[in-house]
Amino acid sequence: MTAQSLTITIAGARLHDARGVPLAAGGLVCTCEIPGEPRSRFSTAGASPGAEPAWNYSSEISGVEAGDALEFQVLDQDGSPLAGGKLQGSDFYPQGFRGALPVAGRGASGSLAVLVSPVGCPATLPGASTGESSPTASTLDPRSSRSVRG
């Protein structure tokens, strides 16, 4: 397979602490990268204060090979990891992925609302149609759509 480019959207998250209390969104950041490929890494801006993080952030990663995974990390405002999860290549290649990605860590657990689309192939995504607007936290709810097991 030839390397391809992906558009990755991190729409939002539903996170809670060990006691099940929802985490406040203020300042939380989410990163994504191909493990072992630091140049592929991108990061959202800090989430605005509110009940749940909503980033609605999209970025493109190029040079993705068959079998590459995508690793996501939610960081607090100090840059300390709260929760992370991995989307295996078989979960998004070649059809793309739209749904909830389980995340867990020492500081939080829950799910991220994620959309992964091969560049130039938006119609391959479940639920996608021609002219569909970009996903947002409200249209890409981590409680709905397809999800992967953590």
XYZ file of C-alpha atoms in Angstrom:
150
model
C 0.000 0.000 0.000
C 1.108 3.527 -0.672
C 1.194 5.981 2.202
C -1.963 8.034 2.438
C -3.176 11.158 4.175
C -5.959 11.220 6.758
C -8.129 14.019 8.035
C -8.689 13.494 11.754
C -11.336 15.378 13.681
C -11.406 15.376 17.469
C -14.885 16.671 18.188
C -15.199 16.335 21.951
C -15.157 14.018 24.918
C -17.110 12.648 27.833
C -14.707 12.199 30.729
C -15.052 11.400 34.415
C -12.728 10.813 37.337
C -12.337 7.574 39.316
C -15.457 8.391 41.369
C -17.553 8.898 38.241
C -17.689 12.685 38.585
C -17.607 14.450 35.185
C -14.389 16.386 34.550
C -14.604 20.091 33.830
C -13.428 20.919 30.327
C -11.498 24.132 30.992
C -8.002 23.963 29.512
C -8.042 20.281 28.530
C -6.094 19.503 25.351
C -6.175 16.418 23.122
C -3.265 15.164 21.034
C -3.118 12.610 18.236
C -0.145 10.892 16.626
C 1.056 7.755 14.937
C 2.999 5.954 17.705
C 6.744 6.226 17.079
C 6.262 9.062 14.565
C 6.516 12.293 16.596
C 6.321 14.453 13.457
C 2.759 13.201 12.930
C 1.615 14.681 16.253
C -0.943 17.446 16.419
C -2.771 19.039 19.317
C -6.070 20.818 19.847
C -6.259 24.164 21.587
C -7.363 24.160 25.218
C -11.069 23.503 25.647
C -13.236 26.352 26.863
C -14.653 26.059 30.369
C -17.824 24.024 30.424
C -19.334 20.696 31.288
C -17.549 18.655 28.597
C -14.563 19.284 26.342
C -15.580 20.315 22.831
C -12.634 20.936 20.527
C -14.163 20.477 17.055
C -10.605 20.410 15.730
C -9.453 18.829 12.466
C -5.948 18.202 11.197
C -4.342 16.203 8.418
C -1.693 13.528 8.938
C 0.239 12.315 5.913
C 2.453 9.282 5.433
C 0.007 6.857 7.056
C 0.839 3.245 6.174
C -1.362 0.140 6.421
C -1.262 -1.107 9.992
C -0.411 2.285 11.538
C -2.417 3.062 14.656
C -3.492 6.473 15.945
C -2.836 7.301 19.589
C -4.910 9.939 21.382
C -4.059 11.594 24.726
C -6.132 13.984 26.814
C -3.890 16.325 28.802
C -4.725 18.726 31.617
C -3.850 22.418 31.449
C -0.365 21.624 32.848
C 0.321 19.076 30.093
C -0.031 16.032 32.355
C -1.743 13.006 30.759
C -5.229 12.259 32.075
C -6.441 9.567 29.681
C -5.466 7.971 26.400
C -6.627 5.512 23.811
C -5.489 3.910 20.588
C -7.379 3.441 17.350
C -5.909 0.452 15.509
C -5.340 0.725 11.768
C -7.923 -1.988 11.112
C -10.524 0.253 12.815
C -10.103 3.083 10.285
C -8.439 1.644 7.174
C -9.659 1.718 4.453
C -13.238 2.710 5.371
C -12.568 5.545 7.829
C -13.964 5.763 11.346
C -16.675 7.807 13.017
C -17.539 7.126 16.623
C -16.515 6.801 20.232
C -12.972 5.868 21.198
C -12.624 4.636 24.796
C -9.907 6.427 26.765
C -8.574 5.681 30.229
C -5.691 6.679 32.459
C -4.688 7.588 35.979
C -6.712 10.795 35.992
C -9.816 10.055 33.940
C -11.741 7.659 31.748
C -14.518 7.987 29.208
C -14.583 8.419 25.443
C -13.520 10.748 22.642
C -15.716 11.581 19.674
C -13.428 11.006 16.681
C -13.740 11.096 12.896
C -10.969 9.660 10.673
C -11.347 10.072 6.942
C -8.955 9.247 4.097
C -8.248 12.557 2.324
C -10.482 12.804 -0.731
C -12.790 9.968 0.382
C -15.397 11.446 2.755
C -18.193 9.307 1.296
C -16.547 6.127 2.633
C -17.441 7.015 6.199
C -20.432 5.431 7.912
C -23.237 7.969 7.862
C -21.409 10.351 5.528
C -23.071 11.764 2.461
C -22.208 14.273 -0.194
C -22.438 17.786 1.201
C -22.384 16.693 4.842
C -21.014 19.419 7.073
C -17.946 18.948 9.220
C -18.584 17.031 12.427
C -18.885 18.860 15.713
C -19.211 17.666 19.282
C -22.999 17.856 18.944
C -23.135 15.886 15.674
C -20.439 13.382 16.638
C -21.606 12.336 20.080
C -19.302 9.842 21.856
C -22.405 8.026 23.160
C -23.567 7.224 19.638
C -22.094 6.038 16.348
C -19.670 3.163 16.063
C -17.319 2.506 18.945
C -14.207 0.447 19.453
C -13.306 -1.684 22.408
C -10.606 -0.310 24.665
